[in-house]
Coordinates of C-alpha atoms in Angstrom, one line a residue:
X1 CA 21.5 21.0 23.4
X2 CA 21.2 18.3 21.1
X3 CA 19.1 14.9 21.6
X4 CA 19.5 11.7 20.3
X5 CA 16.2 9.8 20.2
X6 CA 16.5 6.0 20.2
X7 CA 13.9 3.5 19.4
X8 CA 13.7 0.1 17.9
X9 CA 11.7 -0.6 14.6
X10 CA 10.1 2.1 12.1
X11 CA 6.9 -0.1 11.9
X12 CA 3.3 1.4 12.1
X13 CA 2.5 1.7 15.7
X14 CA 1.5 4.2 18.7
X15 CA 5.2 4.8 19.5
X16 CA 6.4 5.4 16.1
X17 CA 3.4 7.6 15.0
X18 CA 3.9 9.7 17.8
X19 CA 7.9 10.0 17.0
X20 CA 7.1 10.1 13.3
X21 CA 4.8 13.1 13.9
X22 CA 7.9 14.9 15.9
X23 CA 10.5 14.4 13.2
X24 CA 8.2 15.8 10.6
X25 CA 8.0 19.1 12.6
X26 CA 11.3 19.2 13.9
X27 CA 12.1 22.5 12.8
X28 CA 9.4 23.9 15.6
X29 CA 11.6 22.7 18.4
X30 CA 14.2 24.9 20.3
X31 CA 16.5 21.9 20.4
X32 CA 18.2 19.6 17.8
X33 CA 18.2 15.9 17.6
X34 CA 18.7 12.7 15.6
X35 CA 17.2 9.8 15.8
X36 CA 18.8 6.3 15.9
X37 CA 16.8 2.9 15.2
X38 CA 17.6 -0.8 15.3
X39 CA 15.1 -1.7 12.8
X40 CA 13.0 -0.9 9.5
X41 CA 9.4 -0.9 8.7
X42 CA 7.0 0.6 7.1
X43 CA 7.4 4.0 8.2
X44 CA 11.2 3.8 6.9
X45 CA 10.8 6.5 3.8
X46 CA 8.6 8.8 6.1
X47 CA 11.1 8.9 8.7
X48 CA 14.2 9.5 6.1
X49 CA 12.3 12.2 4.4
X50 CA 10.9 14.1 7.6
X51 CA 13.9 16.6 7.3
X52 CA 15.7 15.2 10.4
X53 CA 19.2 13.0 10.5
X54 CA 18.4 9.3 11.2
X55 CA 21.1 6.5 11.8
X56 CA 20.4 2.8 11.4
X57 CA 22.7 1.0 13.7
X58 CA 22.0 -2.1 15.2
X59 CA 23.7 -5.0 17.5
X60 CA 24.2 -8.6 15.8
X61 CA 23.4 -10.2 19.2
X62 CA 22.5 -9.2 22.7
X63 CA 25.0 -6.8 24.3
X64 CA 27.5 -6.6 20.9
X65 CA 30.1 -4.8 22.6
X66 CA 31.0 -3.6 19.0
X67 CA 27.5 -2.0 18.7
X68 CA 28.2 -0.2 21.8
X69 CA 31.8 1.2 20.5
X70 CA 29.8 2.2 17.3
X71 CA 26.8 4.0 19.3
X72 CA 29.4 5.6 21.2
X73 CA 31.4 6.9 18.5
X74 CA 28.0 8.2 16.8
X75 CA 26.9 10.0 19.8
X76 CA 30.1 11.7 20.6
X77 CA 30.5 12.5 17.0
X78 CA 27.0 14.4 16.9
X79 CA 27.8 16.2 20.0
X80 CA 24.8 14.5 22.0
X81 CA 23.9 15.9 25.1
X82 CA 20.8 13.7 26.0
X83 CA 19.9 10.2 24.9
X84 CA 16.1 9.8 25.0
X85 CA 15.3 6.4 24.7
X86 CA 11.8 5.0 24.0
X87 CA 12.3 0.9 24.9
X88 CA 14.0 -0.1 28.2
X89 CA 16.8 -2.1 26.2
X90 CA 17.7 1.0 24.5
X91 CA 18.0 2.6 27.7
X92 CA 20.7 0.1 29.0
X93 CA 22.4 0.2 25.7
X94 CA 22.8 4.1 26.1
X95 CA 24.0 3.7 29.6
X96 CA 27.1 1.2 28.7
X97 CA 27.8 3.2 25.7
X98 CA 28.0 6.6 27.3
X99 CA 30.0 5.4 30.4
X100 CA 32.4 7.7 31.5
X101 CA 31.0 10.5 29.4
X102 CA 28.8 13.6 30.4
X103 CA 26.0 12.3 28.3
X104 CA 22.5 12.0 30.2
X105 CA 20.1 9.1 29.6
X106 CA 16.4 9.1 29.8
X107 CA 13.4 7.2 28.8
X108 CA 9.8 7.4 27.9
X109 CA 7.8 4.4 29.1
X110 CA 5.0 3.7 26.6
X111 CA 3.7 0.5 28.5
X112 CA 2.8 -1.2 31.3
X113 CA 4.9 -4.0 33.2
X114 CA 2.0 -6.4 33.0
X115 CA 2.8 -9.7 32.2
X116 CA 6.4 -9.0 32.5
X117 CA 8.2 -12.2 34.6
X118 CA 11.4 -12.9 35.8
X119 CA 14.3 -11.8 33.9
X120 CA 12.5 -9.1 31.8
X121 CA 10.7 -7.8 34.9
X122 CA 14.0 -7.4 36.6
X123 CA 15.7 -5.7 33.5
X124 CA 12.6 -3.5 33.2
X125 CA 12.6 -2.5 36.8
X126 CA 16.6 -1.9 36.6
X127 CA 16.0 0.6 33.6
X128 CA 13.6 2.9 35.5
X129 CA 16.7 3.4 38.0
X130 CA 19.3 3.9 35.2
X131 CA 18.0 7.1 34.2
X132 CA 18.8 10.8 34.9
X133 CA 14.6 10.8 34.6
X134 CA 11.5 8.9 33.3
X135 CA 9.0 10.4 31.2
X136 CA 5.4 9.1 31.4
X137 CA 2.3 9.6 28.6
X138 CA -0.2 10.0 31.3
X139 CA -0.7 10.9 35.4
X140 CA -2.2 7.6 35.8
X141 CA 0.6 5.7 34.1
X142 CA 3.2 7.7 36.2
X143 CA 1.5 7.2 39.6
X144 CA 1.3 3.5 39.1
X145 CA 5.0 3.1 38.5
X146 CA 6.1 5.6 41.7
X147 CA 3.7 3.5 43.6
X148 CA 4.8 0.0 42.5
X149 CA 8.7 0.8 42.5
X150 CA 9.2 3.6 44.8
X151 CA 10.6 6.0 42.4
X152 CA 11.8 9.5 43.6
X153 CA 8.9 11.7 42.4
X154 CA 11.1 14.3 41.5
X155 CA 12.4 12.4 38.5
X156 CA 9.2 11.2 37.1
X157 CA 7.7 13.4 34.7
X158 CA 4.6 13.5 32.4
X159 CA 4.7 14.6 28.8
X160 CA 1.3 13.8 27.0
X161 CA 1.7 12.3 23.6
X162 CA 1.3 14.7 20.6
X163 CA -1.1 14.9 17.5
X164 CA -0.3 15.8 14.4
X165 CA -3.1 18.1 13.1
X166 CA -1.9 18.6 10.0
X167 CA -2.4 15.0 8.9
X168 CA -5.9 15.3 10.0
X169 CA -6.9 18.6 8.8
X170 CA -4.7 18.4 4.9
X171 CA -7.6 15.4 4.3
X172 CA -9.6 17.5 2.1
X173 CA -10.8 15.0 -0.2
X174 CA -12.9 12.3 1.1
X175 CA -12.4 9.0 -0.5
X176 CA -15.8 6.9 0.3
X177 CA -14.8 3.5 2.1
X178 CA -18.1 1.9 0.7
X179 CA -20.1 2.7 -2.3
X180 CA -23.5 2.7 -0.9
X181 CA -24.1 4.8 2.1
X182 CA -25.7 3.5 5.7
X183 CA -27.3 5.1 8.5
X184 CA -24.6 4.8 10.7
X185 CA -20.5 4.3 9.9
X186 CA -18.6 3.5 13.4
X187 CA -15.0 2.4 13.4
X188 CA -12.0 1.7 15.8
X189 CA -8.2 2.3 14.6
X190 CA -5.4 0.2 16.4
X191 CA -3.6 -3.3 15.9
X192 CA -4.8 -6.3 17.5
X193 CA -2.5 -6.7 20.4
X194 CA -3.0 -7.3 23.9
X195 CA -3.2 -3.5 25.2
X196 CA -6.5 -3.6 23.6
X197 CA -9.7 -5.7 23.7
X198 CA -11.3 -5.3 20.5
X199 CA -13.7 -8.7 21.2
X200 CA -15.8 -6.2 23.7
X201 CA -16.4 -4.3 20.6
X202 CA -17.4 -7.2 18.4
X203 CA -20.0 -8.4 21.2
X204 CA -21.4 -4.8 21.1
X205 CA -21.9 -4.7 17.6
X206 CA -24.0 -8.2 17.6
X207 CA -26.2 -6.1 20.1
X208 CA -26.4 -3.4 17.9
X209 CA -27.1 -5.8 15.0
X210 CA -29.8 -7.7 17.0
X211 CA -31.7 -4.5 17.7
X212 CA -32.0 -3.9 14.1
X213 CA -29.7 -0.8 13.6
X214 CA -28.5 -0.1 10.0
X215 CA -24.7 0.2 10.4
X216 CA -21.3 -0.9 9.1
X217 CA -18.3 -0.8 11.1
X218 CA -14.8 -0.8 10.4
X219 CA -11.6 -2.3 12.2
X220 CA -8.5 -0.5 10.8
X221 CA -5.5 -2.4 12.2
X222 CA -2.8 -5.3 12.1
X223 CA -3.1 -9.0 13.0
X224 CA 0.1 -9.2 14.5
X225 CA 1.7 -12.8 14.1
X226 CA 2.8 -13.2 17.6
X227 CA -0.6 -12.2 19.2
X228 CA -2.9 -13.3 16.2
X229 CA -5.5 -15.2 18.3
X230 CA -6.9 -11.5 19.3
X231 CA -7.6 -11.0 15.4
X232 CA -8.8 -14.3 14.8
X233 CA -11.2 -14.2 17.7
X234 CA -12.9 -11.4 16.5
X235 CA -13.0 -12.2 13.0
X236 CA -14.6 -15.8 14.1
X237 CA -16.9 -14.3 16.5
X238 CA -18.2 -12.0 13.3
X239 CA -18.6 -14.6 11.2
X240 CA -20.3 -16.7 13.4
X241 CA -22.9 -14.1 14.1
X242 CA -23.3 -13.0 10.4
X243 CA -21.7 -9.7 10.9
X244 CA -18.2 -10.5 8.8
X245 CA -18.4 -8.6 5.5
X246 CA -22.1 -7.4 5.7
X247 CA -21.9 -5.2 8.8
X248 CA -18.5 -5.5 10.6
X249 CA -15.0 -5.0 8.1
X250 CA -11.3 -5.9 9.1
X251 CA -9.3 -3.4 6.8
X252 CA -5.8 -4.3 8.2
X253 CA -3.2 -1.6 8.7
X254 CA -4.0 1.3 6.7
X255 CA -2.1 4.7 5.8
X256 CA -5.2 6.7 5.3
X257 CA -6.6 7.0 9.0
X258 CA -7.4 10.8 8.5
X259 CA -9.5 9.8 5.6
X260 CA -11.2 7.1 7.6
X261 CA -11.8 9.4 10.6
X262 CA -13.3 11.9 8.6
X263 CA -16.3 9.5 7.4
X264 CA -17.1 8.4 11.0
X265 CA -20.0 9.3 13.0
X266 CA -18.5 7.7 16.0
X267 CA -15.3 6.1 16.9
X268 CA -15.2 3.1 19.4
X269 CA -12.5 2.0 21.6
X270 CA -12.1 -0.7 24.0
X271 CA -8.6 -0.7 26.0
X272 CA -7.2 -3.3 28.3
X273 CA -4.3 -1.1 29.3
X274 CA -3.5 1.7 26.9
X275 CA -1.1 4.2 28.6
X276 CA -2.4 7.0 26.4
X277 CA -4.6 6.5 23.7
X278 CA -3.3 8.2 20.3
X279 CA -6.0 6.7 18.3
X280 CA -8.6 8.0 20.6
X281 CA -7.0 11.6 20.4
X282 CA -6.7 11.4 16.6
X283 CA -10.6 10.7 16.3
X284 CA -10.9 13.6 18.9
X285 CA -9.3 15.8 16.4
X286 CA -11.1 14.8 13.8
X287 CA -14.4 16.1 15.7
X288 CA -15.9 12.5 16.1
X289 CA -17.8 11.5 19.0
X290 CA -15.7 8.6 20.9
X291 CA -16.5 6.0 23.0
X292 CA -14.1 4.6 25.5
X293 CA -13.9 2.2 28.7
X294 CA -13.5 3.4 32.0
X295 CA -9.9 2.6 32.0
X296 CA -7.4 4.9 34.0
X297 CA -5.8 6.4 30.9
X298 CA -9.4 6.9 29.0
X299 CA -10.5 8.6 31.8
X300 CA -7.8 11.0 32.0
X301 CA -7.6 11.4 28.1
X302 CA -11.7 12.4 28.4
X303 CA -11.5 14.1 31.3
X304 CA -13.5 11.4 33.0
X305 CA -16.1 11.8 30.0
X306 CA -16.4 15.3 29.5
X307 CA -14.9 15.0 26.1
X308 CA -16.1 11.7 25.4
X309 CA -18.6 9.1 26.5
X310 CA -16.9 6.3 29.0
X311 CA -18.8 2.7 29.4
X312 CA -17.9 0.1 31.8
X313 CA -14.7 -2.0 30.5
X314 CA -15.6 -5.5 29.4
X315 CA -19.4 -4.4 29.6
X316 CA -20.5 -4.6 25.9
X317 CA -24.3 -4.2 27.0
X318 CA -23.5 -0.9 28.8
X319 CA -21.5 0.3 25.5
X320 CA -24.7 -0.4 23.6
X321 CA -27.0 1.4 26.1
X322 CA -24.7 4.3 25.9
X323 CA -24.7 4.1 22.0
X324 CA -28.2 4.0 21.7
X325 CA -28.6 7.3 23.5
X326 CA -26.1 8.8 21.2
X327 CA -28.3 7.8 18.2
X328 CA -31.1 9.3 20.0
X329 CA -29.5 12.4 21.0
X330 CA -26.7 13.0 18.1
X331 CA -26.5 16.9 18.1
X332 CA -25.7 17.0 22.0
X333 CA -22.8 14.2 21.2
X334 CA -21.5 16.3 18.3
X335 CA -21.4 19.3 20.5
X336 CA -19.4 17.5 23.0
X337 CA -17.0 16.2 20.2
X338 CA -16.5 19.6 19.0
X339 CA -15.4 20.8 22.9
X340 CA -13.2 17.6 22.5
X341 CA -11.4 18.8 19.2
X342 CA -10.8 22.4 20.9
X343 CA -9.1 20.5 24.1
X344 CA -7.1 18.4 21.9
X345 CA -5.8 20.9 20.3
X346 CA -5.0 23.2 23.0
X347 CA -3.2 20.4 24.9
X348 CA -1.8 17.9 22.6
X349 CA 0.1 19.9 19.7
X350 CA 3.7 19.0 18.7
X351 CA 4.7 22.5 19.8
X352 CA 3.5 21.6 23.2
X353 CA 5.2 18.5 23.5
X354 CA 8.4 20.3 22.2
X355 CA 7.9 22.6 24.7
X356 CA 7.6 20.3 27.8
X357 CA 10.4 18.0 26.7
X358 CA 12.3 21.2 26.4
X359 CA 12.2 22.2 30.1
X360 CA 13.0 18.7 31.1
X361 CA 15.9 18.5 28.9
X362 CA 17.4 22.2 30.5
X363 CA 16.4 21.0 33.6
X364 CA 18.3 17.7 33.3
X365 CA 21.6 19.5 31.7

């Protein structure tokens, strides 16, 4: 059984981080696989040195017929049984390229359809019907799509994202972020995009500062040009309230996330509509107490607060109150973080995702 993973770019993002962890640990899988990507990115060298075959193949324009022929040839030459797409456009490309063959198409849906309109909404809806199976990264997400699009439940599956424990555990030497220590070092990881709501965190930090707490907070995440107002709003708020570069620091995109996580006293996250939350799971893996808002996927990941602290969405005051309780009772929260660490390692390993995918692949074939 041989799988071809199709994805767009090799940039630094949640889906790409997940795929890279799988590619680096491909030797633990019971099936063979290759990767096919359309664009480059920050992770290109990491992917190409992962030990798995990778191919760069991109259409010159939408529905490039020559691209479809090249894709078909590539899949047949590599004896592919299943194409596993990570983006709906690749689902359609694969379906067209494999017409008349026995190659099956499945896709993992990494997003919600919020904000999709017109052609894009219809196209996305059709992609869910073109596959032999759809995979979702949380039950919350799967149930949403089954209900909205009346999908056949038996063809919809959940495979939680995996975490590379090696990446976290191999961080032996800690390189301090700041020369001077403070009472609390807090942080959040994630690019400034629509799935997150970092301005809520900024408003919480103002409350924390006004209350006189000694802290530094670091945002590790890129400013995305097409959504730049999300980043700019946070920076402007912190500048206006005297927090920028004194208590709040915007680090941009980083390749040393394990080093950052190892130093944090707490991890704070604000989701608008995440489907899973890899950054939160990585913080849990590092044994850091996590604070997440009560969005469905976050509730599922923390088992409704058993493995993290849940605050009301869009409510910086509630986050502040929950966080000040953490400051007063750190040992209790540290114990919860250790339990979370164990939970993640038992349920979100790379081995686990390969096992779950292998079952689905065999059933489809």
